[in-house]
Structure formats: structure tokens, C-alpha cells
Short mmCIF file of C-alpha atoms in Angstrom, two decimals:
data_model
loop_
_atom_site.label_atom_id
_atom_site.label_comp_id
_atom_site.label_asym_id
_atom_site.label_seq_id
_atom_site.Cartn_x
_atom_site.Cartn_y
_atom_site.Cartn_z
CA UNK S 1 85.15 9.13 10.25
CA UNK S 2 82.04 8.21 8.77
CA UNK S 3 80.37 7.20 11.98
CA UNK S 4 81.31 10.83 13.22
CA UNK S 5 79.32 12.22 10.45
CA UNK S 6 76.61 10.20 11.20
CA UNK S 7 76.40 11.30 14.67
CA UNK S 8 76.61 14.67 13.71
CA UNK S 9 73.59 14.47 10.95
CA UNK S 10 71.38 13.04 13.56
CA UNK S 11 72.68 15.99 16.45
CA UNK S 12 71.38 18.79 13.45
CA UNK S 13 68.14 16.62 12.89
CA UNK S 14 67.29 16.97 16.60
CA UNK S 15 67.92 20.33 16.75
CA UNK S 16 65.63 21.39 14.28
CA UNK S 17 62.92 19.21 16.09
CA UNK S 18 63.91 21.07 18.72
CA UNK S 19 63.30 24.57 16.59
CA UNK S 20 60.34 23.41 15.69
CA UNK S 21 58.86 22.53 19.04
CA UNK S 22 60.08 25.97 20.01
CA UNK S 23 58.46 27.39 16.94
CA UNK S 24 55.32 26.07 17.89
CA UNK S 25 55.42 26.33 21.56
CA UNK S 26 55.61 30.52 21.19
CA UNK S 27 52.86 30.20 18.29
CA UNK S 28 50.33 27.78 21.37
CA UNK S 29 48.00 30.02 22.46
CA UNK S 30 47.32 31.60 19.22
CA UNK S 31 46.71 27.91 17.45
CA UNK S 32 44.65 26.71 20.47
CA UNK S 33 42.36 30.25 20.33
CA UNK S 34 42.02 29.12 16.38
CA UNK S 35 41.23 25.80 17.06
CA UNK S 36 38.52 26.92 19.61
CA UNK S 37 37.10 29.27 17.36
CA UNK S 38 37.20 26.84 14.54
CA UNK S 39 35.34 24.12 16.53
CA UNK S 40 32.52 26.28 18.01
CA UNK S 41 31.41 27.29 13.98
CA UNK S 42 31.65 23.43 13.23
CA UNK S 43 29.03 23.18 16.06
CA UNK S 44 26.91 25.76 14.68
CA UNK S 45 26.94 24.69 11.39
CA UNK S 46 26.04 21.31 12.20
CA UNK S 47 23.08 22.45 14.73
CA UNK S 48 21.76 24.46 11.54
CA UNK S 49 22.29 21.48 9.32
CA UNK S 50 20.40 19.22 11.69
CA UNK S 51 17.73 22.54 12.19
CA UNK S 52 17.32 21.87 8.16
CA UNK S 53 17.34 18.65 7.82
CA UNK S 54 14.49 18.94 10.37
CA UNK S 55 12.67 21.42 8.39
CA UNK S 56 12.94 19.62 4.90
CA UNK S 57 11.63 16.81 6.18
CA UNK S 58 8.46 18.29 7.75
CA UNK S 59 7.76 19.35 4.58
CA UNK S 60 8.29 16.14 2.87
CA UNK S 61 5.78 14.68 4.91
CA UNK S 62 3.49 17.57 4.68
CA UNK S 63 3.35 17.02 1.29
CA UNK S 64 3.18 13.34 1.04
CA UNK S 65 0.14 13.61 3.31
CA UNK S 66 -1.35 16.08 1.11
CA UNK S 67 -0.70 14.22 -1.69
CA UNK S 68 -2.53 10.94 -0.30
CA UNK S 69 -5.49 12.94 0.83
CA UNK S 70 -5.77 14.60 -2.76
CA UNK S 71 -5.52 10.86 -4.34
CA UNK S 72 -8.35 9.82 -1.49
CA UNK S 73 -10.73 12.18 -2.57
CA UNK S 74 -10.03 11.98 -6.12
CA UNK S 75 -11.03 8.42 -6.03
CA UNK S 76 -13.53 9.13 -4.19
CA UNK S 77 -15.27 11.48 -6.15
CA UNK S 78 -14.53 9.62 -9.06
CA UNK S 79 -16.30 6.58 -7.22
CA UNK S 80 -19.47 9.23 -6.70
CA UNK S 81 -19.85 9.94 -10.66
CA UNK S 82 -19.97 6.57 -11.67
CA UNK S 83 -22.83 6.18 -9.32
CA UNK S 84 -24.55 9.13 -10.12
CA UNK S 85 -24.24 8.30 -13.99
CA UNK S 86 -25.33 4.77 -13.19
CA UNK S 87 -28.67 5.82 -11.29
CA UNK S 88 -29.00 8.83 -14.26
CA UNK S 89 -28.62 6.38 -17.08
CA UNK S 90 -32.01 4.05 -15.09
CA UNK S 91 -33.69 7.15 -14.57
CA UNK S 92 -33.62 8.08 -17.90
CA UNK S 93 -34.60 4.60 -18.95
CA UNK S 94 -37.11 4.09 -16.80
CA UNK S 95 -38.11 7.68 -17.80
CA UNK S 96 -38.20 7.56 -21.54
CA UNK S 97 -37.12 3.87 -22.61
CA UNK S 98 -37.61 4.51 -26.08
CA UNK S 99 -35.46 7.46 -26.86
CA UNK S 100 -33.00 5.84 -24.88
CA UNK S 101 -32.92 2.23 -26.22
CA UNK S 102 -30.68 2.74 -29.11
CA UNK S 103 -28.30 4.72 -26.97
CA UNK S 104 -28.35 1.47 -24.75
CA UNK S 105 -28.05 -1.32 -27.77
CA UNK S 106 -25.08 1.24 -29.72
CA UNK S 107 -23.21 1.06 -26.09
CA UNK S 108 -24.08 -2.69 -25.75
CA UNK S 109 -22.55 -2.95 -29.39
CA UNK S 110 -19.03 -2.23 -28.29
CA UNK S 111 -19.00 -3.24 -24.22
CA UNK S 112 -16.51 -6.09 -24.86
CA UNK S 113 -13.53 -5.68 -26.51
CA UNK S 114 -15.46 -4.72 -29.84
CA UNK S 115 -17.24 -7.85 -29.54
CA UNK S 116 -20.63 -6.87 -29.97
CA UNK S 117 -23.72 -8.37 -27.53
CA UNK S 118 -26.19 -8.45 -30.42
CA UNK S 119 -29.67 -8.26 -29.55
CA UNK S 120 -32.59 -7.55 -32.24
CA UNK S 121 -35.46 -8.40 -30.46
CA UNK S 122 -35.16 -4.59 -28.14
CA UNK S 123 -38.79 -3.24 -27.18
CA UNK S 124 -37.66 -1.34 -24.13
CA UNK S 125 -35.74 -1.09 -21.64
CA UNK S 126 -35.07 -3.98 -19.37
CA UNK S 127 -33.91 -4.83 -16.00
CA UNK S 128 -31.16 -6.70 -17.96
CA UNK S 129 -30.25 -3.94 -20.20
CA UNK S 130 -29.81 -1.73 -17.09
CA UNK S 131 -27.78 -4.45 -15.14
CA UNK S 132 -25.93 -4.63 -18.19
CA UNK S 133 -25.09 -0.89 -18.50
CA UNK S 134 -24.03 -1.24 -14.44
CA UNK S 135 -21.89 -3.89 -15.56
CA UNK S 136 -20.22 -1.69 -18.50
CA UNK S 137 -19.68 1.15 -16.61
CA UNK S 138 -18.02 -0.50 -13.82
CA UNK S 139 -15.93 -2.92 -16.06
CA UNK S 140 -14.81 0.91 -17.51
CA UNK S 141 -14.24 1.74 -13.89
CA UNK S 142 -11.64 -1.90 -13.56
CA UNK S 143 -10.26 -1.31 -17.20
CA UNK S 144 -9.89 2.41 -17.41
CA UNK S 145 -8.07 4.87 -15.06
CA UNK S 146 -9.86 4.06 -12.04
CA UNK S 147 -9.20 0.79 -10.95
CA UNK S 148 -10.84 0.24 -7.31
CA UNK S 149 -14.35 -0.08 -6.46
CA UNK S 150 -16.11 -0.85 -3.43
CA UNK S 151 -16.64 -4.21 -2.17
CA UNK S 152 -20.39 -3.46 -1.46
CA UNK S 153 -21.00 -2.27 -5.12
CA UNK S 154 -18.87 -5.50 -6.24
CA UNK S 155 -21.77 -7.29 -4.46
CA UNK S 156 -24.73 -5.91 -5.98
CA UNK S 157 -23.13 -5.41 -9.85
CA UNK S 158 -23.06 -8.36 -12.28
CA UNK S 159 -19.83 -8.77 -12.36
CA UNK S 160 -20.35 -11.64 -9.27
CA UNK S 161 -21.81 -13.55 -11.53
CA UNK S 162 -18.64 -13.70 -14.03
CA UNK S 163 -15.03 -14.38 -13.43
CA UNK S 164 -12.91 -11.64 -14.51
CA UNK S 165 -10.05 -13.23 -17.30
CA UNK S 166 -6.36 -12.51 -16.06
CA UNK S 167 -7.17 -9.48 -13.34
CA UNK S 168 -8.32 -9.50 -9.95
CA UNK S 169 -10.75 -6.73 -9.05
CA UNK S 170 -9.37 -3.82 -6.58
CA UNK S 171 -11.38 -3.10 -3.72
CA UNK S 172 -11.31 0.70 -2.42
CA UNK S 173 -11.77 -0.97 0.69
CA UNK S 174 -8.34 -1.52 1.73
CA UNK S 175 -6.87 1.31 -0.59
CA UNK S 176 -3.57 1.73 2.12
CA UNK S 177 -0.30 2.85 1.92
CA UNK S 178 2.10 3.76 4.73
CA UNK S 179 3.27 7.51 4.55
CA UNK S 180 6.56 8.41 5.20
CA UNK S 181 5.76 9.93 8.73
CA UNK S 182 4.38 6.27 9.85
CA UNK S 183 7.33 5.03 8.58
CA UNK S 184 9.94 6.65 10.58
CA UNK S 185 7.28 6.41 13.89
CA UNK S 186 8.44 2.25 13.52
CA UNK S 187 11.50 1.88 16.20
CA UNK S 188 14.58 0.86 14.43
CA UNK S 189 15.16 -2.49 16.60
CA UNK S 190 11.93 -3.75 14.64
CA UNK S 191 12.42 -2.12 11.09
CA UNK S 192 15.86 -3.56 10.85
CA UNK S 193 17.42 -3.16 6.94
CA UNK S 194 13.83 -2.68 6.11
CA UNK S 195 13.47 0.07 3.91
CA UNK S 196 10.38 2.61 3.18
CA UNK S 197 10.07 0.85 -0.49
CA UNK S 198 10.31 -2.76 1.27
CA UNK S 199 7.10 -2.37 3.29
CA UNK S 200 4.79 -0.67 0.72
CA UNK S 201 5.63 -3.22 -1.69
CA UNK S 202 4.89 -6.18 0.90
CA UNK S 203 1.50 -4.42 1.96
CA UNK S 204 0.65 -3.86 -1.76
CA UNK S 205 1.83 -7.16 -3.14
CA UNK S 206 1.43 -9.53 -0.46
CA UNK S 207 -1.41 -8.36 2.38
CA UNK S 208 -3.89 -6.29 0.02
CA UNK S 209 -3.62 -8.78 -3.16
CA UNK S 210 -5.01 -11.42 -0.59
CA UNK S 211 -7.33 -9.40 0.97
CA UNK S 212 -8.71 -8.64 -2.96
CA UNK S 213 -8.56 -11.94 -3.94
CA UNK S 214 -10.79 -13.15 -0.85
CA UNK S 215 -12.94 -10.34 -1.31
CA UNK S 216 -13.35 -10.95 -4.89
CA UNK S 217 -14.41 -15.12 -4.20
CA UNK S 218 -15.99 -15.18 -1.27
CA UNK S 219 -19.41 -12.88 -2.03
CA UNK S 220 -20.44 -15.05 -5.49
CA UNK S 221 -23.01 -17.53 -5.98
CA UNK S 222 -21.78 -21.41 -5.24
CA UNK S 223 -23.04 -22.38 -8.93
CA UNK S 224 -20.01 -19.55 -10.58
CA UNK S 225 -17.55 -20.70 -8.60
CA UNK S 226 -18.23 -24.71 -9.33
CA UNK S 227 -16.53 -23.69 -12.98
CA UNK S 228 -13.27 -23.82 -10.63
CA UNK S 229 -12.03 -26.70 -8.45
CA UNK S 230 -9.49 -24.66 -6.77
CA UNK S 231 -11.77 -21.34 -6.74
CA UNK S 232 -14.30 -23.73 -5.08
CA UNK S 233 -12.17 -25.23 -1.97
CA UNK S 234 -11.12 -21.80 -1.21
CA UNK S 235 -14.75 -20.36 -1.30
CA UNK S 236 -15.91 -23.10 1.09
CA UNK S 237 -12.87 -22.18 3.15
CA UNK S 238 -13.49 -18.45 3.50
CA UNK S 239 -17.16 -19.07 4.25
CA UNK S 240 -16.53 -21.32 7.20
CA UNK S 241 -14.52 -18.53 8.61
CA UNK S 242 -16.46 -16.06 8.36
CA UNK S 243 -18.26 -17.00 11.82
CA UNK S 244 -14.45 -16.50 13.55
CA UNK S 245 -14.38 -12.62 13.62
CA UNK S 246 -17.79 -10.67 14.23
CA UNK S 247 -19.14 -7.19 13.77
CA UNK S 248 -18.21 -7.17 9.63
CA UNK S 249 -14.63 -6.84 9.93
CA UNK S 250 -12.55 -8.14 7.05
CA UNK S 251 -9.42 -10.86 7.75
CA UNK S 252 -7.47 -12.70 6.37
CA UNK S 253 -5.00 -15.47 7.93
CA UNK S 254 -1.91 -16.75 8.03
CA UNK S 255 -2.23 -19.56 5.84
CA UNK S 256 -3.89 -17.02 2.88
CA UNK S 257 -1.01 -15.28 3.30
CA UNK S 258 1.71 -18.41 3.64
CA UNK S 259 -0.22 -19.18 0.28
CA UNK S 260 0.44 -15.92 -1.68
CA UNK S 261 3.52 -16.15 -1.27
CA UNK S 262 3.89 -20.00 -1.70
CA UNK S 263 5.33 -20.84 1.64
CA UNK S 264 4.04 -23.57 4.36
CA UNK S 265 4.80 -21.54 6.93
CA UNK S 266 5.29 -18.10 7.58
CA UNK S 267 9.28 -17.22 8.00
CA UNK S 268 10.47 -14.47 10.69
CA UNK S 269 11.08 -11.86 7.62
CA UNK S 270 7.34 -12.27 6.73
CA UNK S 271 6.25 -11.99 10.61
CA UNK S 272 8.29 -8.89 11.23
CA UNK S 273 6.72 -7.09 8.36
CA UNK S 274 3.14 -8.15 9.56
CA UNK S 275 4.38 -6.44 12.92
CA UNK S 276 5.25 -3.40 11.52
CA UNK S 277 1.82 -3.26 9.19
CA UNK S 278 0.42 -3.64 13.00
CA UNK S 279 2.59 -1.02 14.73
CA UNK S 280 1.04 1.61 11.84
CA UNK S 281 -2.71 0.25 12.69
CA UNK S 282 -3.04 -1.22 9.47
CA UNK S 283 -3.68 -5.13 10.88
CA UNK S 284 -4.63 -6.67 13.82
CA UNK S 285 -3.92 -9.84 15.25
CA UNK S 286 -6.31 -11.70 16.26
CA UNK S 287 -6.40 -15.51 17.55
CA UNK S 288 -9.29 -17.84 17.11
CA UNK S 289 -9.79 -21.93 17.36
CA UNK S 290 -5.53 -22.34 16.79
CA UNK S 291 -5.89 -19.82 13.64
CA UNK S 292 -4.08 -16.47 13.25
CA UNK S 293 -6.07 -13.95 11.81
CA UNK S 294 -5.38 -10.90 10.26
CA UNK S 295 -8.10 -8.29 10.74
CA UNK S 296 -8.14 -4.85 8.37
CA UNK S 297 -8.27 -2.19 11.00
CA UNK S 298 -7.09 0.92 8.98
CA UNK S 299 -9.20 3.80 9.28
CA UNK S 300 -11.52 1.47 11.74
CA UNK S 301 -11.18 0.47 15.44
CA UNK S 302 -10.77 -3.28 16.59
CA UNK S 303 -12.79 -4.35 19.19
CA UNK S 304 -10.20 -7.52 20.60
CA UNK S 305 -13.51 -8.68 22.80
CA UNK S 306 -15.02 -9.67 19.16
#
């Protein structure tokens, strides 16, 4: 008896399958013309999603290029007044040295740190006392909201002649970053799990503190860096190789940069991010006596014939 029932409770279960498929069979072509319609906004909506998406980031990079021009010629100009008040303040000197000498020995007063450069024996002005006034206003230029200088005014200021205590000097020179529109022009089999943040901070941390540091050694007087063991094997080694790459071009190489980041060889992580600095024409590699170098090329043309 019980099996009977049994049989009969699955016979009714079928049959309302059965309804159902019925059910849905007459309802077909009204489901299917839903369906259809349904799909074909999904498609639009996604093609004006992607049409956004598009848009935004145009924008994004309009503005991020904008933005790094405005920085450029902020720096720039800021770079322009300190000259012009430098060759204002000799003028004036050289001009009227009296009126101006105790304008001069007051600003000489607090230069370092409010440790005063006392001087009592002041006449007139003095070649020293305007290499000294140079020398202030560019340390206010390292210490004080503008940060980079030029490598060719770092050569003719006093500050060659002194080493700096805890903070190497930024050179405008290789004032770089990559923009977000150079970033996505890198194909993705190189970039990898690279991100946007990954490759600024290597290029910032990494490629330009070397190229700084060199910069910074290399152009002062043998008898400065003697004070220094370590500051003196490097100087003789970046003065040796500065007959490997002609025409004024700055480099580096692989072993400055296997250095900075305490290595004794470069790894493949390390090489893959120099090839992307290279794809966005901010290096160039360039091979010399078994020695890699690493030639600053942004805003510049390499000539590989060098």
C-alpha cells in the first residue's frame, strides 16, 4: 500500500513538471523577445560606460599634464628670482657698498642656523661677502620651499667647496616623473604587477637619488673631498668615467645603481623597471669597455654613435 502511494506522489510531481513546461512553453516567445530586449540595453549601457570611462580618463591625464607643466614653470620661475636677486644684491654692492654693508653683515649674522659668522673688521663689500650672500640665498633655495637647483649653478656657488650635513642637494636637472598617460603607453607583458606608484617611487628613490648624489661629488675640488675616504674612491671613480659617454650627457651605471640599493648585482625586478624608465625615454642604455651605462635622455636626444 505504501509503495502505491509512493508511485502515485511521484506520477502528480511529474505532472506538474509537465504544467510547468507547458506553462512556459506558451509564455516562449514573449520571454525570449524580453530577454532580447533586455540584452541589447546591457550592451548599450556598457558601450556608454566604456564611452565614460574613456572620457574621465582623458581628463585625468589632461590634468595631470597640466598640473606638471604648472609645477615646471613654477620652479622655474622660482629658479629665475633667485638669480635675479643674486645679481641685484652684487649690483647694489658693487654700486653703493657702504649703504649696503650692514644689510650684508645683519644677513651674515643669522645665515646658519642662528649661528652668527661674526666679522668686525667690514670696510666694504667683498668678493667674499658676495660669494657668501650666493651661498645664503641658495642654501635658502635647498632649505626652504624650493629644493632643486641647477647643476651648473651648483658648480659656480660655494657650496662645492662644503659638504652639505645629512642632505643631498637636488638637481633641477633630472626633475622627472612619469605621467599617467606614459604609464599606461608601457605594454602590459613588460609592466607586469607593476603599479603607477611602483615606478615613480623607483625613479625618485633609486635612479634620480644616484644621479644627485654623483652630481653632487663629482664637480668639487680633490682637496674637499680628501675629508672623506669613501667620498674620495667614488670621486676618482666618476672622473675616470667621464671620458666613456661624450657630448655632456649625464650617466650613471649599473654598479651606482647595484650600490644604492645595496645589491652586487642587479636582479630581473630592478632590470625590468630600468626598461620601462627606457620605454618612457627617460634612460638610455648605453654599453662601453664591459660597463652598462645609464644615460639621462629626458627632454634630450641620445646620439647611440657617442
Amino acid at each position: 500500500m505504501e509503495k502505491i502511494y509512493e508511485d502515485l506522489s511521484s506520477i502528480e510531481a511529474k505532472i506538474n513538471k509537465l504544467n510547468d513546461f507547458i506553462s512556459l512553453s506558451l509564455k516562449r516567445d514573449k520571454i525570449s523577445n524580453e530577454l532580447k530586449r533586455l540584452l541589447q540595453q546591457a550592451n548599450k549601457v556598457s558601450s556608454l560606460m566604456s564611452h565614460g570611462h574613456k572620457v574621465v580618463q582623458k581628463e585625468l591625464n589632461d590634468v595631470q599634464a597640466d598640473c606638471d607643466d604648472a609645477m615646471k614653470r613654477m620652479r622655474d620661475h622660482q629658479t629665475e628670482m633667485m638669480d635675479f636677486i643674486i645679481e641685484e644684491k652684487k649690483r647694489q654692492l658693487q654700486k653703493d657698498p657702504v649703504t649696503d654693508i650692514r644689510k650684508l653683515k645683519s644677513h651674515r649674522l643669522n645665515v646658519r642656523k642662528g649661528k652668527p659668522l661674526r666679522d668686525n673688521n667690514v670696510d666694504g663689500a667683498t668678493n667674499s661677502d658676495i660669494k657668501l650672500l650666493g651661498s645664503s640665498l641658495l642654501r635658502l633655495q635647498l632649505n626652504q620651499g624650493t629644493p632643486k637647483i641647477r647643476i651648473s649653478d651648483y658648480k659656480e656657488s660655494p657650496l662645492i667647496k662644503r659638504r652639505l650635513n645629512n642632505a643631498a642637494i637636488k638637481f633641477s636637472d633630472f626633475d622627472v616623473n612619469i605621467t599617467k598617460q606614459q604609464f599606461q603607453s608601457i605594454p602590459k607583458y613588460m609592466l607586469g604587477r607593476e603599479t603607477f606608484t611602483d615606478i615613480n617611487n623607483f625613479l625618485e628613490d633609486v635612479i634620480i637619488k644616484c644621479f644627485n648624489e654623483k652630481y653632487e661629488l663629482l664637480p668639487r675640488p680633490r682637496n674637499v673631498v680628501l675629508r672623506n675616504i669613501n667620498d674620495l674612491e667614488l670621486w676618482k671613480t666618476y672622473n675616470d668615467q667621464e671620458t666613456l659617454v661624450s657630448g655632456g650627457y649625464k650617466f650613471i651605471t649599473s654598479v651606482d645603481i647595484a650600490r644604492k640599493l645595496e645589491k652586487s648585482i642587479l636582479d630581473r625586478k630592478t632590470l625590468n623597471r630600468i626598461t620601462i624608465l627606457r620605454h618612457v625615454g627617460i634612460l638610455q642604455e648605453y654599453r662601453v669597455k664591459q660597463l652598462i651605462c645609464y644615460i639621462w635622455v629626458a627632454h634630450s636626444r641620445f646620439n647611440t654613435d657617442v
